[in-house]
Amino acid sequence: MGFEIDYKASASGRLRYGEIPWDTEVFEFPVIRLCVEGDAQGIAAELEGVLAVADRHDRALIVSRVPLEDIEWQRALCAHRFYPVETSLQPYRELSRFEPGRRFAGLELRPVQAGELDRVLEIARSAFSRGRYHLDANVPRAGADERYARWIQNAVRDGDDVLVFCNEKSGDVLGFYHLRDLGEGTADLSLAALAPESHGLGLGPLLYDQCLEACVQRGFSRVETHISVANTAVLNIYSGLGFSFRSPEVVLHRFAEGASS
Amino acid sequence: MSTFEKLRAVMSAILQVSPDAIHENCSREDLDAWDSVQHLNLMLAVEDEFGVSLDVDALQSLTSVPKLVEFLER
């Protein structure tokens, strides 16, 4: 399945939309990403045409990301029953001057092994509570949890870099992360999590610090990620590790007419 | 200076709280400042100030003053 979306464009090219196959698979109703570009002026008829495609379904979710400062697009979408779900940021860090922090003995970082995948999926199902699907009361919680497990399953199946953070002595998996190569020396820290019982013990900063070191070892010169502003614990970790923040975006959702009426 | 008194001075400096707020039965739940990032900083300071090496098990288990004192006096 990979992480690719097959987009179609509206007449003016200002709207592009495509089904998000991995989310559709999890939620068992179509989940469609709508990308907006350019000026929102006079977009209503074109937008209604795109939304009519989704509204053919009894239940379908359309997801759109709009720059926080782009009030016109937000207004245009909200006039068509979109509602804001979260604000996200894009943290990034150049790695040329990265110096790894101090390490504690007994922590091991290595590619996930077949026998550990169930544990990683268990962590993925339980570790996230502030993802955009969790923050939308109209989205089933079980699907929001399962989404992260499927994410890791798909990443492992596709041969992506999924690493586990382990207690070397006991072999316990404490956390994991998923890295993707975006090209031009940039890594996408796509998903990272600690087991809930390991929260609050200083392991988060160590996980992310070792993740940055792994990026350097893989030859990346920059790392990027996305985060909800609701995830203040990890924002504090990113800040401590020298990340900068850019591209605040509002994530908006809209269910098809049949779903919410 | 007892182990507790020395530990209290270290904790006060790292957590930026008054020494009076740190008592002999204090745990992470008692101090808002003792969050994840500061727990890591505290463990690093304990290594430096007491000349000990901590491993991941210690990081996960030394979550109260009594546990820290017991570990440091062992």
CSV table of C-alpha atoms in Angstrom, one decimal:
chain,number,residue,atom,x,y,z
A,1,MET,CA,0.0,0.0,0.0
A,2,GLY,CA,2.8,2.4,0.8
A,3,PHE,CA,2.2,5.9,1.9
A,4,GLU,CA,1.1,7.4,-1.5
A,5,ILE,CA,-2.2,9.0,-2.3
A,6,ASP,CA,-3.6,9.0,-5.9
A,7,TYR,CA,-4.8,12.6,-6.2
A,8,LYS,CA,-7.3,14.1,-8.7
A,9,ALA,CA,-7.4,17.8,-9.4
A,10,SER,CA,-10.4,20.1,-9.7
A,11,ALA,CA,-10.9,22.3,-12.8
A,12,SER,CA,-8.8,25.2,-11.6
A,13,GLY,CA,-6.2,23.0,-9.9
A,14,ARG,CA,-6.8,24.7,-6.6
A,15,LEU,CA,-8.3,21.6,-5.1
A,16,ARG,CA,-6.7,18.2,-5.1
A,17,TYR,CA,-8.3,15.2,-3.5
A,18,GLY,CA,-7.7,11.5,-3.0
A,19,GLU,CA,-8.6,8.7,-0.8
A,20,ILE,CA,-6.1,7.9,2.0
A,21,PRO,CA,-6.0,4.1,1.6
A,22,TRP,CA,-4.5,3.2,4.9
A,23,ASP,CA,-7.1,5.3,6.8
A,24,THR,CA,-9.9,4.0,4.7
A,25,GLU,CA,-8.8,0.5,5.6
A,26,VAL,CA,-8.8,1.2,9.3
A,27,PHE,CA,-12.0,3.1,9.6
A,28,GLU,CA,-14.0,1.1,7.1
A,29,PHE,CA,-15.4,4.2,5.4
A,30,PRO,CA,-13.7,6.4,2.8
A,31,VAL,CA,-11.2,8.9,4.3
A,32,ILE,CA,-10.3,11.5,1.7
A,33,ARG,CA,-7.6,14.1,1.8
A,34,LEU,CA,-8.4,17.5,0.3
A,35,CYS,CA,-5.4,19.8,-0.5
A,36,VAL,CA,-6.1,23.4,-1.2
A,37,GLU,CA,-3.8,25.8,-3.0
A,38,GLY,CA,-3.8,29.4,-4.1
A,39,ASP,CA,-6.7,31.8,-3.6
A,40,ALA,CA,-10.0,30.7,-2.0
A,41,GLN,CA,-11.9,33.5,-3.8
A,42,GLY,CA,-14.8,32.1,-5.8
A,43,ILE,CA,-14.0,28.5,-4.9
A,44,ALA,CA,-17.5,27.6,-3.6
A,45,ALA,CA,-18.9,25.9,-6.8
A,46,GLU,CA,-15.8,24.0,-7.4
A,47,LEU,CA,-15.6,22.9,-3.8
A,48,GLU,CA,-19.2,21.7,-3.8
A,49,GLY,CA,-18.4,19.6,-6.9
A,50,VAL,CA,-15.6,17.9,-5.0
A,51,LEU,CA,-17.7,17.4,-1.9
A,52,ALA,CA,-20.5,15.9,-3.9
A,53,VAL,CA,-18.1,13.0,-4.7
A,54,ALA,CA,-17.7,12.3,-0.9
A,55,ASP,CA,-21.4,12.9,-0.2
A,56,ARG,CA,-22.3,9.9,-2.4
A,57,HIS,CA,-21.2,7.7,0.5
A,58,ASP,CA,-23.3,7.2,3.6
A,59,ARG,CA,-20.3,7.9,5.6
A,60,ALA,CA,-17.0,9.4,4.5
A,61,LEU,CA,-14.5,11.7,6.1
A,62,ILE,CA,-12.7,14.5,4.3
A,63,VAL,CA,-9.5,15.8,5.9
A,64,SER,CA,-7.9,19.1,5.0
A,65,ARG,CA,-4.8,21.0,6.2
A,66,VAL,CA,-4.8,24.7,5.9
A,67,PRO,CA,-2.1,27.2,7.0
A,68,LEU,CA,-3.1,28.8,10.3
A,69,GLU,CA,-2.9,32.3,8.9
A,70,ASP,CA,-5.0,31.4,5.8
A,71,ILE,CA,-8.4,32.6,7.1
A,72,GLU,CA,-10.0,32.7,3.7
A,73,TRP,CA,-9.6,29.0,3.0
A,74,GLN,CA,-10.7,28.2,6.5
A,75,ARG,CA,-13.8,30.3,6.0
A,76,ALA,CA,-14.5,28.7,2.7
A,77,LEU,CA,-14.2,25.2,4.2
A,78,CYS,CA,-16.1,25.9,7.3
A,79,ALA,CA,-19.0,27.3,5.2
A,80,HIS,CA,-19.2,23.8,3.8
A,81,ARG,CA,-19.4,22.0,7.1
A,82,PHE,CA,-15.7,21.5,7.8
A,83,TYR,CA,-14.8,22.0,11.4
A,84,PRO,CA,-11.3,22.5,13.0
A,85,VAL,CA,-9.9,19.5,14.8
A,86,GLU,CA,-6.4,20.5,15.8
A,87,THR,CA,-3.5,22.8,15.1
A,88,SER,CA,-0.3,21.1,14.1
A,89,LEU,CA,3.3,22.3,13.7
A,90,GLN,CA,6.2,21.0,11.6
A,91,PRO,CA,9.3,20.8,13.8
A,92,TYR,CA,12.6,20.5,12.0
A,93,ARG,CA,16.3,20.3,13.0
A,94,GLU,CA,19.4,20.6,11.0
A,95,LEU,CA,21.8,17.8,12.0
A,96,SER,CA,25.2,19.3,11.0
A,97,ARG,CA,25.9,20.4,14.6
A,98,PHE,CA,24.1,17.6,16.4
A,99,GLU,CA,26.0,16.3,19.4
A,100,PRO,CA,24.4,13.2,21.1
A,101,GLY,CA,23.5,13.6,24.7
A,102,ARG,CA,24.8,11.4,27.5
A,103,ARG,CA,23.7,7.8,27.4
A,104,PHE,CA,22.6,5.4,30.2
A,105,ALA,CA,23.8,1.9,30.1
A,106,GLY,CA,21.3,-0.8,29.2
A,107,LEU,CA,19.4,1.1,26.5
A,108,GLU,CA,19.6,-0.4,23.0
A,109,LEU,CA,18.3,0.9,19.8
A,110,ARG,CA,17.9,-1.5,16.9
A,111,PRO,CA,15.7,-2.5,14.0
A,112,VAL,CA,12.5,-4.2,15.1
A,113,GLN,CA,12.6,-8.0,15.1
A,114,ALA,CA,9.8,-10.2,14.0
A,115,GLY,CA,9.1,-11.5,17.6
A,116,GLU,CA,8.8,-7.9,18.8
A,117,LEU,CA,6.2,-6.7,16.4
A,118,ASP,CA,3.2,-7.6,18.5
A,119,ARG,CA,4.6,-5.6,21.4
A,120,VAL,CA,5.3,-2.6,19.1
A,121,LEU,CA,1.7,-2.8,17.8
A,122,GLU,CA,0.4,-2.9,21.4
A,123,ILE,CA,2.4,0.2,22.2
A,124,ALA,CA,1.2,1.9,19.0
A,125,ARG,CA,-2.5,1.1,20.0
A,126,SER,CA,-2.1,2.5,23.5
A,127,ALA,CA,0.4,5.4,23.3
A,128,PHE,CA,-1.4,8.0,21.3
A,129,SER,CA,-4.3,10.1,22.7
A,130,ARG,CA,-3.8,13.4,20.9
A,131,GLY,CA,-3.7,12.4,17.3
A,132,ARG,CA,-6.1,14.4,15.1
A,133,TYR,CA,-8.5,11.4,14.9
A,134,HIS,CA,-8.4,11.1,18.7
A,135,LEU,CA,-9.3,14.8,19.0
A,136,ASP,CA,-12.4,14.4,16.8
A,137,ALA,CA,-15.3,13.2,18.8
A,138,ASN,CA,-17.0,12.0,15.6
A,139,VAL,CA,-14.3,9.5,14.8
A,140,PRO,CA,-14.5,6.1,16.5
A,141,ARG,CA,-11.7,5.8,19.2
A,142,ALA,CA,-11.0,2.2,18.4
A,143,GLY,CA,-10.2,3.1,14.8
A,144,ALA,CA,-8.0,6.0,15.9
A,145,ASP,CA,-6.0,3.6,18.1
A,146,GLU,CA,-5.8,0.9,15.5
A,147,ARG,CA,-4.6,3.4,12.8
A,148,TYR,CA,-1.2,3.7,14.5
A,149,ALA,CA,-0.8,-0.1,14.7
A,150,ARG,CA,-1.7,-0.4,11.0
A,151,TRP,CA,0.8,2.4,10.3
A,152,ILE,CA,3.6,0.3,11.8
A,153,GLN,CA,2.4,-2.9,10.2
A,154,ASN,CA,2.5,-1.2,6.8
A,155,ALA,CA,5.9,0.4,7.5
A,156,VAL,CA,7.4,-3.0,8.4
A,157,ARG,CA,5.8,-4.7,5.4
A,158,ASP,CA,7.2,-2.0,3.1
A,159,GLY,CA,10.7,-2.3,4.6
A,160,ASP,CA,10.8,1.1,6.1
A,161,ASP,CA,13.1,1.9,9.0
A,162,VAL,CA,11.3,0.9,12.2
A,163,LEU,CA,13.5,0.9,15.2
A,164,VAL,CA,12.8,-0.3,18.8
A,165,PHE,CA,14.2,1.2,22.0
A,166,CYS,CA,14.8,-1.6,24.3
A,167,ASN,CA,16.0,-2.5,27.8
A,168,GLU,CA,19.1,-4.5,26.7
A,169,LYS,CA,19.1,-6.7,29.8
A,170,SER,CA,15.5,-7.7,30.0
A,171,GLY,CA,14.7,-7.3,26.3
A,172,ASP,CA,11.6,-5.2,27.1
A,173,VAL,CA,10.6,-3.0,24.2
A,174,LEU,CA,10.1,0.5,25.7
A,175,GLY,CA,9.3,2.4,22.6
A,176,PHE,CA,9.8,2.6,18.8
A,177,TYR,CA,10.1,5.0,16.0
A,178,HIS,CA,9.5,5.0,12.2
A,179,LEU,CA,11.8,6.9,9.9
A,180,ARG,CA,11.2,7.7,6.3
A,181,ASP,CA,13.6,9.1,3.7
A,182,LEU,CA,12.1,12.2,2.1
A,183,GLY,CA,15.1,12.6,-0.2
A,184,GLU,CA,17.7,15.4,-0.4
A,185,GLY,CA,19.2,14.3,3.0
A,186,THR,CA,15.9,14.8,4.9
A,187,ALA,CA,14.4,12.2,7.3
A,188,ASP,CA,10.8,12.2,8.3
A,189,LEU,CA,10.4,11.2,11.9
A,190,SER,CA,7.0,9.7,11.0
A,191,LEU,CA,5.9,8.1,14.2
A,192,ALA,CA,7.5,7.7,17.6
A,193,ALA,CA,6.1,6.4,20.8
A,194,LEU,CA,7.0,5.2,24.3
A,195,ALA,CA,5.0,2.5,26.1
A,196,PRO,CA,2.6,4.3,28.5
A,197,GLU,CA,4.2,2.7,31.6
A,198,SER,CA,7.5,4.3,30.5
A,199,HIS,CA,6.1,7.8,30.3
A,200,GLY,CA,7.5,10.5,32.7
A,201,LEU,CA,10.8,8.7,33.4
A,202,GLY,CA,13.1,10.7,31.2
A,203,LEU,CA,13.0,8.1,28.4
A,204,GLY,CA,11.3,10.3,25.9
A,205,PRO,CA,14.2,12.7,25.6
A,206,LEU,CA,16.6,9.7,25.3
A,207,LEU,CA,14.5,8.1,22.6
A,208,TYR,CA,14.4,11.2,20.5
A,209,ASP,CA,18.1,12.0,21.1
A,210,GLN,CA,19.1,8.5,20.0
A,211,CYS,CA,16.7,8.9,17.0
A,212,LEU,CA,18.6,12.0,15.9
A,213,GLU,CA,21.9,10.1,16.3
A,214,ALA,CA,20.5,7.3,14.1
A,215,CYS,CA,19.5,9.9,11.5
A,216,VAL,CA,23.1,11.2,11.5
A,217,GLN,CA,24.5,7.6,11.2
A,218,ARG,CA,22.2,7.1,8.2
A,219,GLY,CA,23.6,10.1,6.5
A,220,PHE,CA,20.7,12.5,6.9
A,221,SER,CA,21.4,16.2,7.4
A,222,ARG,CA,18.0,17.2,8.5
A,223,VAL,CA,15.0,15.7,10.2
A,224,GLU,CA,11.4,16.9,10.0
A,225,THR,CA,8.2,15.8,11.7
A,226,HIS,CA,4.6,16.8,12.4
A,227,ILE,CA,3.1,17.3,15.9
A,228,SER,CA,-0.2,18.5,17.4
A,229,VAL,CA,0.1,21.5,19.6
A,230,ALA,CA,-1.9,19.4,22.1
A,231,ASN,CA,1.2,17.2,22.5
A,232,THR,CA,3.0,19.6,24.9
A,233,ALA,CA,5.2,16.8,26.4
A,234,VAL,CA,6.9,16.0,23.1
A,235,LEU,CA,7.0,19.7,22.1
A,236,ASN,CA,9.1,20.3,25.2
A,237,ILE,CA,11.4,17.5,24.3
A,238,TYR,CA,11.8,18.9,20.7
A,239,SER,CA,12.5,22.3,22.1
A,240,GLY,CA,15.2,20.8,24.4
A,241,LEU,CA,16.8,19.0,21.5
A,242,GLY,CA,17.1,22.2,19.4
A,243,PHE,CA,14.2,21.8,17.0
A,244,SER,CA,12.7,24.8,15.4
A,245,PHE,CA,9.0,25.1,14.6
A,246,ARG,CA,7.3,26.2,11.4
A,247,SER,CA,4.2,25.8,9.3
A,248,PRO,CA,1.4,26.0,11.8
A,249,GLU,CA,-1.6,24.4,10.2
A,250,VAL,CA,-5.3,23.9,11.1
A,251,VAL,CA,-6.6,20.4,10.4
A,252,LEU,CA,-10.2,20.4,9.4
A,253,HIS,CA,-12.6,17.5,9.1
A,254,ARG,CA,-15.9,17.1,7.4
A,255,PHE,CA,-18.2,14.1,7.3
A,256,ALA,CA,-20.3,13.3,4.3
A,257,GLU,CA,-23.9,14.5,4.5
A,258,GLY,CA,-25.3,11.0,5.1
A,259,ALA,CA,-23.0,10.5,8.2
A,260,SER,CA,-23.9,13.5,10.4
A,261,SER,CA,-27.5,14.1,9.4
B,1,MET,CA,26.1,16.3,55.3
B,2,SER,CA,23.8,13.3,55.0
B,3,THR,CA,22.9,11.6,51.7
B,4,PHE,CA,19.4,13.1,52.0
B,5,GLU,CA,20.7,16.6,52.6
B,6,LYS,CA,23.1,16.4,49.6
B,7,LEU,CA,20.4,14.9,47.4
B,8,ARG,CA,18.0,17.6,48.5
B,9,ALA,CA,20.5,20.3,47.4
B,10,VAL,CA,20.9,18.6,44.0
B,11,MET,CA,17.2,18.2,43.6
B,12,SER,CA,16.5,21.8,44.6
B,13,ALA,CA,19.0,23.1,42.0
B,14,ILE,CA,17.7,20.9,39.2
B,15,LEU,CA,14.0,21.1,39.8
B,16,GLN,CA,14.2,24.8,40.8
B,17,VAL,CA,12.1,24.3,43.9
B,18,SER,CA,12.8,25.4,47.5
B,19,PRO,CA,14.7,22.8,49.6
B,20,ASP,CA,11.8,23.0,52.0
B,21,ALA,CA,9.5,21.4,49.4
B,22,ILE,CA,11.7,18.3,49.3
B,23,HIS,CA,11.1,16.0,52.2
B,24,GLU,CA,12.4,12.5,53.1
B,25,ASN,CA,9.4,10.7,51.7
B,26,CYS,CA,9.0,12.9,48.6
B,27,SER,CA,8.2,11.2,45.2
B,28,ARG,CA,7.6,12.4,41.7
B,29,GLU,CA,3.9,12.7,42.3
B,30,ASP,CA,4.5,15.3,45.1
B,31,LEU,CA,6.5,17.8,42.9
B,32,ASP,CA,5.1,19.2,39.6
B,33,ALA,CA,8.5,20.2,38.6
B,34,TRP,CA,9.7,16.6,38.6
B,35,ASP,CA,8.5,15.9,35.1
B,36,SER,CA,10.0,13.6,32.5
B,37,VAL,CA,12.7,16.0,31.2
B,38,GLN,CA,13.7,17.0,34.8
B,39,HIS,CA,13.8,13.4,35.9
B,40,LEU,CA,16.4,12.8,33.2
B,41,ASN,CA,18.3,16.0,34.3
B,42,LEU,CA,18.1,14.9,37.9
B,43,MET,CA,19.5,11.4,37.1
B,44,LEU,CA,22.4,13.0,35.2
B,45,ALA,CA,23.1,15.4,38.1
B,46,VAL,CA,23.0,12.4,40.5
B,47,GLU,CA,25.6,10.6,38.4
B,48,ASP,CA,27.8,13.7,38.5
B,49,GLU,CA,27.4,14.7,42.1
B,50,PHE,CA,27.5,11.3,43.7
B,51,GLY,CA,30.0,9.7,41.3
B,52,VAL,CA,27.7,6.8,40.4
B,53,SER,CA,26.6,5.2,37.1
B,54,LEU,CA,23.0,4.7,36.5
B,55,ASP,CA,21.5,2.3,34.0
B,56,VAL,CA,18.1,2.2,32.4
B,57,ASP,CA,16.6,0.2,35.3
B,58,ALA,CA,17.8,2.8,37.7
B,59,LEU,CA,16.3,5.5,35.5
B,60,GLN,CA,12.9,3.8,35.6
B,61,SER,CA,12.9,2.9,39.3
B,62,LEU,CA,14.5,5.9,41.2
B,63,THR,CA,11.4,7.9,41.3
B,64,SER,CA,11.3,9.0,44.9
B,65,VAL,CA,13.6,10.4,47.5
B,66,PRO,CA,13.6,7.2,49.7
B,67,LYS,CA,14.5,5.1,46.6
B,68,LEU,CA,17.3,7.5,45.7
B,69,VAL,CA,18.7,7.6,49.2
B,70,GLU,CA,18.6,3.8,49.5
B,71,PHE,CA,20.4,3.4,46.2
B,72,LEU,CA,23.0,6.0,47.0
B,73,GLU,CA,23.8,4.5,50.4
B,74,ARG,CA,24.0,1.0,49.1
